[in-house]
mmCIF file of C-alpha atoms in Angstrom:
data_model
loop_
_atom_site.group_PDB
_atom_site.id
_atom_site.type_symbol
_atom_site.label_atom_id
_atom_site.label_comp_id
_atom_site.label_asym_id
_atom_site.label_seq_id
_atom_site.Cartn_x
_atom_site.Cartn_y
_atom_site.Cartn_z
ATOM 1 C CA MET A 1003 12.608 57.517 52.467
ATOM 2 C CA ASN A 1004 10.788 60.650 51.219
ATOM 3 C CA PRO A 1005 12.558 64.129 50.866
ATOM 4 C CA LYS A 1006 10.952 65.580 53.950
ATOM 5 C CA ARG A 1007 12.300 62.887 56.126
ATOM 6 C CA LYS A 1008 15.742 63.066 54.553
ATOM 7 C CA LYS A 1009 15.795 66.847 55.260
ATOM 8 C CA LEU A 1010 14.631 66.400 58.813
ATOM 9 C CA LEU A 1011 17.224 63.662 59.401
ATOM 10 C CA LEU A 1012 20.072 65.911 58.060
ATOM 11 C CA ILE A 1013 18.798 68.738 60.355
ATOM 12 C CA VAL A 1014 18.814 66.440 63.366
ATOM 13 C CA ILE A 1015 22.389 65.082 62.490
ATOM 14 C CA PHE A 1016 23.701 68.606 61.967
ATOM 15 C CA ILE A 1017 22.258 69.695 65.374
ATOM 16 C CA VAL A 1018 23.789 66.656 67.227
ATOM 17 C CA VAL A 1019 27.153 67.073 65.533
ATOM 18 C CA GLY A 1020 27.086 70.859 66.399
ATOM 19 C CA MET A 1021 26.161 70.320 69.944
ATOM 20 C CA GLY A 1022 28.956 67.765 70.318
ATOM 21 C CA ALA A 1023 31.509 70.002 68.786
ATOM 22 C CA ALA A 1024 30.426 72.921 71.094
ATOM 23 C CA THR A 1025 30.484 70.733 74.149
ATOM 24 C CA GLY A 1026 33.972 69.366 73.198
ATOM 25 C CA LEU A 1027 35.365 72.922 72.750
ATOM 26 C CA ALA A 1028 33.795 74.105 76.052
ATOM 27 C CA LEU A 1029 35.398 71.184 77.955
ATOM 28 C CA LYS A 1030 38.763 71.800 76.258
ATOM 29 C CA ALA A 1031 38.660 75.527 77.143
ATOM 30 C CA PHE A 1032 37.640 74.672 80.774
ATOM 31 C CA GLN A 1033 40.536 72.185 81.076
ATOM 32 C CA GLU A 1034 43.062 74.813 79.875
ATOM 33 C CA ASN A 1035 41.949 77.440 82.305
ATOM 34 C CA LEU A 1036 41.815 75.092 85.286
ATOM 35 C CA LEU A 1037 44.549 75.793 87.873
ATOM 36 C CA TYR A 1038 45.361 73.285 90.461
ATOM 37 C CA PHE A 1039 47.015 74.315 93.867
ATOM 38 C CA PHE A 1040 50.277 72.674 95.124
ATOM 39 C CA SER A 1041 52.103 73.412 98.386
ATOM 40 C CA PRO A 1042 55.885 73.749 98.285
ATOM 41 C CA THR A 1043 56.279 70.149 99.619
ATOM 42 C CA GLN A 1044 54.123 68.845 96.784
ATOM 43 C CA VAL A 1045 56.352 70.601 94.309
ATOM 44 C CA ALA A 1046 59.463 69.329 96.020
ATOM 45 C CA ASN A 1047 58.023 65.763 95.767
ATOM 46 C CA GLY A 1048 57.383 66.241 92.013
ATOM 47 C CA GLU A 1049 53.500 66.130 92.293
ATOM 48 C CA ALA A 1050 53.370 69.414 90.393
ATOM 49 C CA PRO A 1051 52.776 69.149 86.511
ATOM 50 C CA ALA A 1052 55.782 70.116 84.505
ATOM 51 C CA GLY A 1053 55.186 72.687 81.899
ATOM 52 C CA THR A 1054 51.636 73.402 82.972
ATOM 53 C CA ARG A 1055 50.251 76.420 84.784
ATOM 54 C CA PHE A 1056 49.322 75.800 88.458
ATOM 55 C CA ARG A 1057 49.038 77.688 91.746
ATOM 56 C CA ILE A 1058 51.498 77.535 94.631
ATOM 57 C CA GLY A 1059 50.911 78.912 98.045
ATOM 58 C CA GLY A 1060 52.750 79.292 101.357
ATOM 59 C CA LEU A 1061 54.724 81.802 103.458
ATOM 60 C CA VAL A 1062 57.242 84.238 102.133
ATOM 61 C CA GLU A 1063 60.407 83.327 103.948
ATOM 62 C CA LYS A 1064 61.891 86.170 105.949
ATOM 63 C CA GLY A 1065 65.028 87.697 104.218
ATOM 64 C CA SER A 1066 64.368 86.001 100.996
ATOM 65 C CA VAL A 1067 62.929 88.886 99.014
ATOM 66 C CA LYS A 1068 65.416 90.335 96.479
ATOM 67 C CA ARG A 1069 64.338 93.231 94.117
ATOM 68 C CA ASP A 1070 66.245 94.248 91.035
ATOM 69 C CA PRO A 1071 66.777 97.997 91.319
ATOM 70 C CA ASN A 1072 66.711 98.444 87.470
ATOM 71 C CA SER A 1073 63.489 96.527 86.816
ATOM 72 C CA LEU A 1074 60.372 95.032 88.355
ATOM 73 C CA HIS A 1075 62.043 91.699 88.719
ATOM 74 C CA VAL A 1076 61.634 90.081 92.234
ATOM 75 C CA THR A 1077 62.857 86.827 93.602
ATOM 76 C CA PHE A 1078 61.761 85.272 96.852
ATOM 77 C CA THR A 1079 61.437 81.905 98.624
ATOM 78 C CA LEU A 1080 58.050 80.502 99.476
ATOM 79 C CA THR A 1081 57.904 77.819 102.140
ATOM 80 C CA ASP A 1082 55.456 75.611 104.033
ATOM 81 C CA THR A 1083 58.100 75.308 106.736
ATOM 82 C CA LEU A 1084 59.041 71.785 105.315
ATOM 83 C CA HIS A 1085 60.206 72.633 101.796
ATOM 84 C CA GLU A 1086 61.071 75.803 99.952
ATOM 85 C CA VAL A 1087 60.541 76.927 96.299
ATOM 86 C CA LYS A 1088 62.366 79.838 94.737
ATOM 87 C CA VAL A 1089 59.995 82.189 92.962
ATOM 88 C CA ASP A 1090 60.672 84.595 90.097
ATOM 89 C CA TYR A 1091 58.252 87.430 89.322
ATOM 90 C CA ASP A 1092 58.319 90.229 86.881
ATOM 91 C CA GLY A 1093 55.678 92.780 87.842
ATOM 92 C CA ILE A 1094 54.197 95.006 90.638
ATOM 93 C CA LEU A 1095 53.704 93.121 93.892
ATOM 94 C CA PRO A 1096 50.454 93.759 95.829
ATOM 95 C CA ASP A 1097 50.628 96.294 98.570
ATOM 96 C CA LEU A 1098 49.949 93.610 101.213
ATOM 97 C CA PHE A 1099 52.968 91.451 100.036
ATOM 98 C CA ARG A 1100 55.691 91.233 102.738
ATOM 99 C CA GLU A 1101 58.040 88.712 104.295
ATOM 100 C CA GLY A 1102 56.434 86.174 106.687
ATOM 101 C CA GLN A 1103 52.924 86.581 105.085
ATOM 102 C CA GLY A 1104 50.956 83.889 103.231
ATOM 103 C CA ILE A 1105 50.635 84.291 99.491
ATOM 104 C CA VAL A 1106 49.413 82.460 96.369
ATOM 105 C CA ALA A 1107 51.200 82.686 93.113
ATOM 106 C CA ASN A 1108 49.994 81.554 89.619
ATOM 107 C CA GLY A 1109 52.554 80.375 87.078
ATOM 108 C CA ARG A 1110 54.723 77.340 85.995
ATOM 109 C CA MET A 1111 57.904 75.635 86.950
ATOM 110 C CA GLY A 1112 60.979 77.032 85.165
ATOM 111 C CA LYS A 1113 64.527 76.041 84.869
ATOM 112 C CA GLY A 1114 66.384 74.887 87.865
ATOM 113 C CA GLY A 1115 63.307 74.059 89.965
ATOM 114 C CA ARG A 1116 62.373 77.676 90.119
ATOM 115 C CA PHE A 1117 58.703 78.805 89.947
ATOM 116 C CA VAL A 1118 58.056 81.484 87.472
ATOM 117 C CA ALA A 1119 54.955 83.535 88.532
ATOM 118 C CA SER A 1120 52.704 85.310 86.254
ATOM 119 C CA GLU A 1121 50.548 86.699 89.147
ATOM 120 C CA VAL A 1122 51.087 87.090 92.931
ATOM 121 C CA LEU A 1123 48.094 87.337 95.234
ATOM 122 C CA ALA A 1124 48.594 88.458 98.936
ATOM 123 C CA LYS A 1125 46.240 88.006 101.869
ATOM 124 C CA HIS A 1126 43.793 90.738 102.847
ATOM 125 C CA ASP A 1127 44.474 91.309 106.481
ATOM 126 C CA GLU A 1128 46.358 89.829 109.289
ATOM 127 C CA LYS A 1129 43.612 87.344 110.226
ATOM 128 C CA TYR A 1130 42.946 86.115 106.564
ATOM 129 C CA MET A 1131 44.740 83.461 104.821
ATOM 130 C CA PRO A 1132 43.790 81.862 101.471
ATOM 131 C CA PRO A 1133 42.201 78.421 102.329
ATOM 132 C CA GLU A 1134 44.665 76.540 100.184
ATOM 133 C CA VAL A 1135 47.699 78.035 102.010
ATOM 134 C CA ALA A 1136 46.085 77.473 105.330
ATOM 135 C CA ASP A 1137 45.372 73.726 104.498
ATOM 136 C CA ALA A 1138 48.920 73.277 103.239
ATOM 137 C CA LEU A 1139 50.360 74.742 106.277
ATOM 138 C CA LYS A 1140 48.205 72.688 108.614
ATOM 139 C CA LYS A 1141 49.309 69.569 106.865
ATOM 140 C CA ALA A 1142 52.883 70.639 107.331
ATOM 141 C CA GLY A 1143 52.326 71.076 111.141
ATOM 142 C CA VAL A 1144 52.327 74.872 111.283
ATOM 143 C CA LYS A 1145 49.981 76.664 113.682
ATOM 144 C CA HIS A 1146 48.514 79.978 112.412
ATOM 145 C CA ASP A 1147 47.991 82.523 115.082
ATOM 146 C CA TYR A 1148 46.733 85.855 113.828
ATOM 147 C CA GLY A 1149 49.634 86.691 111.513
ATOM 148 C CA ARG A 1150 52.340 84.733 113.331
ATOM 149 C CA TYR A 1151 53.359 81.224 112.346
ATOM 150 C CA ARG A 1152 55.058 78.628 114.381
ATOM 151 C CA LEU A 1153 55.626 74.880 114.349
ATOM 152 C CA ARG A 1154 53.309 72.826 116.602
#
């Protein structure tokens, strides 16, 4: 093999290895930032991954919101009317957050089966519900009627 061909072969090998490494790093970053959605029933059944970030959605149970007067710590119960999950959150809740409304929270499971939220997202108006929450409630047999929820 002459020197020109060796040099060309080395360049091609370098490009292929570089593209492979870049693709591998991009796929790894994508996988780490992927958040799966789970309902409280799926979390109760153990379908949610332990130690991994995911989203959970449902209705904030009436009478369950407890705020620490000395900090931004809030605890509340999230339900799909079949199962409940206790949620801990440190931060400012969205203006639209209130009991009986649908929310989606990002975070991971903590000690004692409690969900530790890093972000809480509330619905936009009384007719809107995040699609994931609406699907989870539909599977649980809950009928959504413009901001009111009832079992079918």
